Tab-separated table of C-alpha atoms in Angstrom:
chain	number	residue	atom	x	y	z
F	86	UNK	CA	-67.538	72.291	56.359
F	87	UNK	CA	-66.556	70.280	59.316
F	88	UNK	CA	-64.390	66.930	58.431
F	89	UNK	CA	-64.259	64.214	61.070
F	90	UNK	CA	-61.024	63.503	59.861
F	91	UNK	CA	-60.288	59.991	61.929
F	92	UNK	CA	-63.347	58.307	59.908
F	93	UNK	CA	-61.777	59.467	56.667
F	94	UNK	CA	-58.817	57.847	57.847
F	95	UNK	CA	-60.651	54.731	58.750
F	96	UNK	CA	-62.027	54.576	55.216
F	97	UNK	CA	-59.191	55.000	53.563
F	98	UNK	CA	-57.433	52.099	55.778
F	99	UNK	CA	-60.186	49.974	54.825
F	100	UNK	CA	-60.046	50.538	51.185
F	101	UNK	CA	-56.083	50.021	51.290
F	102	UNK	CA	-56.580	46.788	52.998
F	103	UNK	CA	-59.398	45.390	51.327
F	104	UNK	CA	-59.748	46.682	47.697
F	105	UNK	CA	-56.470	47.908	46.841
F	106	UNK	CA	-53.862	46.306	48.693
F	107	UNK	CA	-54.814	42.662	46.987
F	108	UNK	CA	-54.458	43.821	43.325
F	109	UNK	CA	-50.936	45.492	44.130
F	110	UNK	CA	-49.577	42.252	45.968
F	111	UNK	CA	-51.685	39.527	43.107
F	112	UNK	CA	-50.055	41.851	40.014
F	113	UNK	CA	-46.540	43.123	40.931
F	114	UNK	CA	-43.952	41.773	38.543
F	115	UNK	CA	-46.647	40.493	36.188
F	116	UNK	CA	-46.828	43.847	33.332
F	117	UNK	CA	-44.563	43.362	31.141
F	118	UNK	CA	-46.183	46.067	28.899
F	119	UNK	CA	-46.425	49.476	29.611
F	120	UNK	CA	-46.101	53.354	28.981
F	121	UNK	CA	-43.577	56.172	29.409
F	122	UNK	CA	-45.227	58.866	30.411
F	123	UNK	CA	-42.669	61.563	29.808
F	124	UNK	CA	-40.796	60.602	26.593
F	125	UNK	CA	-38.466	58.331	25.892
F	126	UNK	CA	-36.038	60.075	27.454
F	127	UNK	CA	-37.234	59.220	30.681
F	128	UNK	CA	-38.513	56.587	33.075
F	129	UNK	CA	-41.924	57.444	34.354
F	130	UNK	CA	-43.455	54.340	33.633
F	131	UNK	CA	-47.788	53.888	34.220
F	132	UNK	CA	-49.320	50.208	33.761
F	133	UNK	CA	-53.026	50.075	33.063
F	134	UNK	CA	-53.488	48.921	36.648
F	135	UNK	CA	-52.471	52.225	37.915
F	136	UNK	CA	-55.218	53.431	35.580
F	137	UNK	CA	-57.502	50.497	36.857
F	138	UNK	CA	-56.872	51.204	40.347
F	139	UNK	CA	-56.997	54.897	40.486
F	140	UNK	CA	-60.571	54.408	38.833
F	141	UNK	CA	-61.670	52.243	41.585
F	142	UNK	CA	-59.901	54.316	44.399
F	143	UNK	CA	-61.894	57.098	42.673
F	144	UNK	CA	-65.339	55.802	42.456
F	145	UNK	CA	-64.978	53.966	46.129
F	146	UNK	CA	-63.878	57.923	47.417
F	147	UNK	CA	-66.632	59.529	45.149
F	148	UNK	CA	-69.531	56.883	46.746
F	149	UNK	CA	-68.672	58.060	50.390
F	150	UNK	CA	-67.520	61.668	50.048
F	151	UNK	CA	-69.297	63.031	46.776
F	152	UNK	CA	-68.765	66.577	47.577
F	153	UNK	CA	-64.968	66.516	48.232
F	154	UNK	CA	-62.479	66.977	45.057
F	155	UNK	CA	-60.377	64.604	43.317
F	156	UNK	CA	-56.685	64.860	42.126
F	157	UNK	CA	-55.035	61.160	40.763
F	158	UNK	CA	-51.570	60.839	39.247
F	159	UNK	CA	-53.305	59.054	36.032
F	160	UNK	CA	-55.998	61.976	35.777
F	161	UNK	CA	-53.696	64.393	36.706
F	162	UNK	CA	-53.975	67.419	33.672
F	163	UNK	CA	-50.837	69.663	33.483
F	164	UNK	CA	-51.736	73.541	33.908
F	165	UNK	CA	-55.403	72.554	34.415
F	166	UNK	CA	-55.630	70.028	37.557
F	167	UNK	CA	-55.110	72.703	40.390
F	168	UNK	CA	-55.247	72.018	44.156
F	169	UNK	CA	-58.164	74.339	45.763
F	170	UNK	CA	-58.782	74.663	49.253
F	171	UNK	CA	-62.066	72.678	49.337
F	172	UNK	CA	-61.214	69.167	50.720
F	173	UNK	CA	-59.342	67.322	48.327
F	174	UNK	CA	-58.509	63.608	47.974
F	175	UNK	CA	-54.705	63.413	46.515
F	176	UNK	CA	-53.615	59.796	45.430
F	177	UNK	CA	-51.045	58.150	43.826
F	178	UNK	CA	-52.960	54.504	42.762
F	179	UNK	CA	-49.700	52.856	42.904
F	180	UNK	CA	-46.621	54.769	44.159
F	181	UNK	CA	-43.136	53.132	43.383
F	182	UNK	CA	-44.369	51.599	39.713
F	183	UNK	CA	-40.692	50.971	38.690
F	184	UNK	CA	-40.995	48.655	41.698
F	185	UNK	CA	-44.221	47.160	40.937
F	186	UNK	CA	-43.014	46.440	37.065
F	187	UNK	CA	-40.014	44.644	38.659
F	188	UNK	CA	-42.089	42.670	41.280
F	189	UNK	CA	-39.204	45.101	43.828
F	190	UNK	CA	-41.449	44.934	47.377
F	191	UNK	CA	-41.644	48.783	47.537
F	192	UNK	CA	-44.797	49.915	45.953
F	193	UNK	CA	-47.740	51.159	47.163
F	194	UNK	CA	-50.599	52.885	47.540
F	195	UNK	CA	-50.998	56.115	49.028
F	196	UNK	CA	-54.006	58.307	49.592
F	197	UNK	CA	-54.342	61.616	51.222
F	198	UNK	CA	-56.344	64.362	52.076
F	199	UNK	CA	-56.271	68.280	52.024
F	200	UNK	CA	-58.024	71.069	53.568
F	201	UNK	CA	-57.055	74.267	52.592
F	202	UNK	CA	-54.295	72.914	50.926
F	203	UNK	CA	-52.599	71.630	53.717
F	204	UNK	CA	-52.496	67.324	54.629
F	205	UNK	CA	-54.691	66.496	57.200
F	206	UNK	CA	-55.093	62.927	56.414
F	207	UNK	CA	-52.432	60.578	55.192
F	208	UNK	CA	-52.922	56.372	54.795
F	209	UNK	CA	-49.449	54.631	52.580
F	210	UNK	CA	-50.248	50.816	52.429
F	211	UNK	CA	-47.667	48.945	51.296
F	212	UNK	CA	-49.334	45.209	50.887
F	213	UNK	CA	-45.665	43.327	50.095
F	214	UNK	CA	-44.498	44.060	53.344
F	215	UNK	CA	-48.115	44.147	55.037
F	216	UNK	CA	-47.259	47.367	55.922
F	217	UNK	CA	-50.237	50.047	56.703
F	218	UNK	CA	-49.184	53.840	58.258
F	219	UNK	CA	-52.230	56.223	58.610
F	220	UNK	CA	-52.464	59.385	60.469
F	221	UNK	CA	-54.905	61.990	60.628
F	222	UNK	CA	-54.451	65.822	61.896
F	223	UNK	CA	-54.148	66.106	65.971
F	224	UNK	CA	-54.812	62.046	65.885
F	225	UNK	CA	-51.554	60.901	65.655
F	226	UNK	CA	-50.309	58.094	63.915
F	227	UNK	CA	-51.186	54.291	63.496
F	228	UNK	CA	-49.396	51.087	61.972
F	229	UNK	CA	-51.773	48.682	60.856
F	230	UNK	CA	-53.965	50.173	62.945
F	231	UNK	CA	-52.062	50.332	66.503
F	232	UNK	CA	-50.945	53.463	67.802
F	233	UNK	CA	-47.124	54.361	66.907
F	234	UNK	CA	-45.409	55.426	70.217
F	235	UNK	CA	-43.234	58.585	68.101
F	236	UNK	CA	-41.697	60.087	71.440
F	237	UNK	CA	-40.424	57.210	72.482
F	238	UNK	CA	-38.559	56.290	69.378
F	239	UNK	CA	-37.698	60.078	68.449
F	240	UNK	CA	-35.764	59.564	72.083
F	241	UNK	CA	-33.956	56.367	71.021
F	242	UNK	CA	-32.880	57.924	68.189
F	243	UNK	CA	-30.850	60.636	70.231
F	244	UNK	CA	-29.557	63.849	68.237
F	245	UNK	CA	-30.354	64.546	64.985
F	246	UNK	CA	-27.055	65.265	63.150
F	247	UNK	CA	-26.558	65.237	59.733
F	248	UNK	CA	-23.188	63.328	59.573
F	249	UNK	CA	-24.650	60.691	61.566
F	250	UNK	CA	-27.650	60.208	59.294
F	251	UNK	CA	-29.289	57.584	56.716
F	252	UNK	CA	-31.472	59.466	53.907
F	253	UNK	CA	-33.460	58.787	50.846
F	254	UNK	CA	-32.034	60.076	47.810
F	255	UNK	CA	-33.917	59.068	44.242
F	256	UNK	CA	-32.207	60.342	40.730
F	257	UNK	CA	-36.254	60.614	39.330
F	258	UNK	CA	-37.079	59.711	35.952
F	259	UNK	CA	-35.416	62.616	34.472
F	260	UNK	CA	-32.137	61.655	33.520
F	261	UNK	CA	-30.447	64.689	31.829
F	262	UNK	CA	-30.209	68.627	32.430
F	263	UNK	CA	-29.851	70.809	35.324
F	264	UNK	CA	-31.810	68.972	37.795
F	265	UNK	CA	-30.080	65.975	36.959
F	266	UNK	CA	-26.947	67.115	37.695
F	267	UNK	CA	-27.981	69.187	41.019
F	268	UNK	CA	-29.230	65.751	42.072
F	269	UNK	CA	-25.891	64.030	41.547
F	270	UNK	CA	-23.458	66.492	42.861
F	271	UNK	CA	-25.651	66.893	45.744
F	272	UNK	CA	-25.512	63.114	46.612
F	273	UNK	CA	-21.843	62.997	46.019
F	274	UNK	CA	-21.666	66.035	48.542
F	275	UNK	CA	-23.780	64.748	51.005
F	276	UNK	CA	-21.613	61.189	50.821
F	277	UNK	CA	-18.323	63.047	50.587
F	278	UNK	CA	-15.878	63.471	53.666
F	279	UNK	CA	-15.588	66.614	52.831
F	280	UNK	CA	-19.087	67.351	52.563
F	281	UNK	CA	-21.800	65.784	54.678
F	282	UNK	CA	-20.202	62.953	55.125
F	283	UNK	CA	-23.654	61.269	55.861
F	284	UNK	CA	-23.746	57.792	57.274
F	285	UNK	CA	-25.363	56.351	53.858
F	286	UNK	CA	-28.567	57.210	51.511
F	287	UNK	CA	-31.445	54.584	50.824
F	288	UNK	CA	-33.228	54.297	47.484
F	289	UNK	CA	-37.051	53.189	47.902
F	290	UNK	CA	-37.855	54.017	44.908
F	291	UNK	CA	-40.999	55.344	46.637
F	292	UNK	CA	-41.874	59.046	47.831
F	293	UNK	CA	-44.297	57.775	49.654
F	294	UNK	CA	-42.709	54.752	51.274
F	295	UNK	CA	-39.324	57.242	51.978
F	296	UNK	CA	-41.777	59.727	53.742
F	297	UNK	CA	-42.704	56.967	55.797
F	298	UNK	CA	-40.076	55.661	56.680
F	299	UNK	CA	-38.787	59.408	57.521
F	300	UNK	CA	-41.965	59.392	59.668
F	301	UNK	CA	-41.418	55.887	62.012
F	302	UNK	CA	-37.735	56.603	62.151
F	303	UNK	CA	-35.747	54.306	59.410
F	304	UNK	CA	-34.475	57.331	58.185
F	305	UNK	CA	-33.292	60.610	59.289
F	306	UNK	CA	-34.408	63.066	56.020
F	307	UNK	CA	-35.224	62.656	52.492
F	308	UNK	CA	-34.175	65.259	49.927
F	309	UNK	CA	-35.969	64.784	46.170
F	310	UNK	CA	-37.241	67.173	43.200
F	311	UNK	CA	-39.655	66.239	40.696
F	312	UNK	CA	-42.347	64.667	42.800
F	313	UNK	CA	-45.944	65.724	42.534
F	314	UNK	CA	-48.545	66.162	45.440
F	315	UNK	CA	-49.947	62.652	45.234
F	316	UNK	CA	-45.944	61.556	45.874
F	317	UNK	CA	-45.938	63.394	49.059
F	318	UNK	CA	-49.558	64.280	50.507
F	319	UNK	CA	-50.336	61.254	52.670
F	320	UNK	CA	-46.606	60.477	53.749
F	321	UNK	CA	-46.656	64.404	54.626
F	322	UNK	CA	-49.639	64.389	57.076
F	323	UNK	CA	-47.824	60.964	58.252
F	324	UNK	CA	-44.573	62.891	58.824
F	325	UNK	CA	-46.275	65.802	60.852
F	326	UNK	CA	-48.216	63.832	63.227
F	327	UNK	CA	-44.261	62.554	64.641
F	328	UNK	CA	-43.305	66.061	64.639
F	329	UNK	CA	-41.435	65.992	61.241
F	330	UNK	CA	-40.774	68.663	59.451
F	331	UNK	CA	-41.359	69.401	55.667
F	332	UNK	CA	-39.733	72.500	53.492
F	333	UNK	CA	-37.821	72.869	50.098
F	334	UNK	CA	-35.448	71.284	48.626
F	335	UNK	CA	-33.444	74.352	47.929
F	336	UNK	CA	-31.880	76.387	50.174
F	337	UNK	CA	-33.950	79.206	51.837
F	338	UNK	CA	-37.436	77.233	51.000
F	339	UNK	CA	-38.671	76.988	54.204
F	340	UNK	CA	-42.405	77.595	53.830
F	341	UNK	CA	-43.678	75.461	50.822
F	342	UNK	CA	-46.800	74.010	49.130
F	343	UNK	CA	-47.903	70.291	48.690
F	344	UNK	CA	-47.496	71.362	45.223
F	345	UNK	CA	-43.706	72.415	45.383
F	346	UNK	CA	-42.239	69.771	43.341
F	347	UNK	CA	-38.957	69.564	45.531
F	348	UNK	CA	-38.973	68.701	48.748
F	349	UNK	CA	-36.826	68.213	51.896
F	350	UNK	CA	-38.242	66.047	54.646
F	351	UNK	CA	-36.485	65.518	58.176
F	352	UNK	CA	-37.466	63.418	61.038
F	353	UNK	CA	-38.910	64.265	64.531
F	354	UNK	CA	-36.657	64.916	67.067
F	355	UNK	CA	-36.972	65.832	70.737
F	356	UNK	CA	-35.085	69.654	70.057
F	357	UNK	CA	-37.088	71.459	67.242
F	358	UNK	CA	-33.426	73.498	67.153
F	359	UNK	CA	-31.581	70.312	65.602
F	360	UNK	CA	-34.201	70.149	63.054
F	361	UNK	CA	-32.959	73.741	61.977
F	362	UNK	CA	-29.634	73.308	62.556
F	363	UNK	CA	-29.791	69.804	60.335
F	364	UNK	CA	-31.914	71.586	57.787
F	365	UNK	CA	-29.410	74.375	57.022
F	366	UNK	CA	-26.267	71.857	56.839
F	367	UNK	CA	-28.135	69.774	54.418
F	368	UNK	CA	-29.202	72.812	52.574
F	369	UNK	CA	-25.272	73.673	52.807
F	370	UNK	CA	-24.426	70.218	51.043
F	371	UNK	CA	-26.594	71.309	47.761
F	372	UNK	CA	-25.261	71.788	44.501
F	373	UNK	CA	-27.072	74.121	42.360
F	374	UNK	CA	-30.896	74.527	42.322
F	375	UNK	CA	-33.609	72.395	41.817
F	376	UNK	CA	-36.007	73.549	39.409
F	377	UNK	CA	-39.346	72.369	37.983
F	378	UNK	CA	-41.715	75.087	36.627
């Protein structure tokens, strides 16, 4: 099957904008009930607009392409929702709900597309900030729908150095355990002077805003377990198109699935060599192993 991949992206733009975009914006800060999806001992909170507007992202994507797969983050069915290589739409309705339950201007929506399990088209639209980032494989990228000169802001950026960086750390919604702990002592480590001594770390409270913002150059890498594809897909394919690089958030991980659950993302830069070298002093700054099975 061939894809035209740029009208997908079009599509998708259009139903950020016009459909989606609105209800985020009119009903941030306004649910004041809602769910935990994992247990009280978490904070993985769903509204029933996440619910509403994963239905209508769904039956909008369904209309237009109603041979192509679905996977939602409110649909989602552990051990039975699996990602196949037949084109698959992967979206997270709202992504950042913490955000949108405290009317916080980082949520969004974010919709993307795989072929053979890999993201070929990516759209994030955050509608607080009127912010829309699309790309689409060998298209490059677009904000709000002008083209997004990468090489010229990869080469204001200069070297990519780990000790000179800003990256997105999250703690997750899991709040105890192993993970929890690898997650602290790495973000001590990475802040230490003794350790990465990193510049400073950013909480979006967003995968998919944080892979964005990896993407257009806000930050230099963002390091995070517990995510699911529909965190990552579209701010993956985003990330690519600027010549980003995505692997594991453990060391040695550096071929990985949409589907990894931990993930380490670093920015473009104009020596693929720093990316490595970066990569493997982050890796170095870890503290124990991030695990989600």
């Amino acid at each position: 099957m061939t894809v035209d991949l740029l009208s997908v992206e079009n599509f998708l733009c259009e139903l950020a904008i016009n459909k989606i975009g609105p209800i985020i914006k009119n009903k941030s800060g306004t649910q004041k009930t809602y769910d935990m999806k994992t247990g009280s001992r978490r904070v993985d909170i769903v509204t029933e607009i996440d619910k509403q507007v994963e239905k209508l992202i769904w039956d909008s994507l369904k209309s237009k392409y109603p041979n192509f797969k679905f996977i939602g983050e409110e649909s989602y069915v552990k051990g039975v929702t699996k990602i196949t290589n037949d084109p698959t739409f992967i979206v997270d309705p709202i992504d950042g709900t913490t955000n949108f339950v405290h009317d916080f201007p980082f949520s969004c929506t974010s919709m993307g597309l795989t072929i053979d399990k890999e993201p070929v088209v990516g759209v994030v639209y955050n509608p607080h900030l009127d912010l829309l980032v699309s790309a689409s494989k060998g298209n490059g990228v677009r904000i709000n729908g002008e083209s997004f000169d990468y090489s010229t802001k990869i080469t204001s950026m200069g070297s990519l150095t780990l000790n000179k960086s800003v990256i997105a750390l999250q703690p997750g919604s899991q709040r105890e355990g192993a993970n929890f702990q690898t997650k602290m002592a790495t973000s001590e480590n990475l802040l230490a002077v003794d350790g990465g001594f990193v510049h400073g770390f950013r909480n979006l409270g967003s995968s998919a805003m944080s892979l964005v913002y990896t993407a257009i150059g806000y930050l230099d890498g963002y390091w995070d377990g517990g995510c699911y594809s529909w965190d990552v897909c579209a701010g993956w394919c985003i990330l690519k198109e600027t010549g980003g690089i995505v692997v594991g958030a453990n060391p040695g991980e550096w071929e990985i699935g949409v589907d990894n659950r931990s993930y380490l993302a670093v920015r473009g830069c104009s020596n693929v060599g720093e990316q490595i070298e970066y990569i493997e002093k982050f890796w170095g700054c870890v503290k124990g192993t991030l695990n989600y099975d």
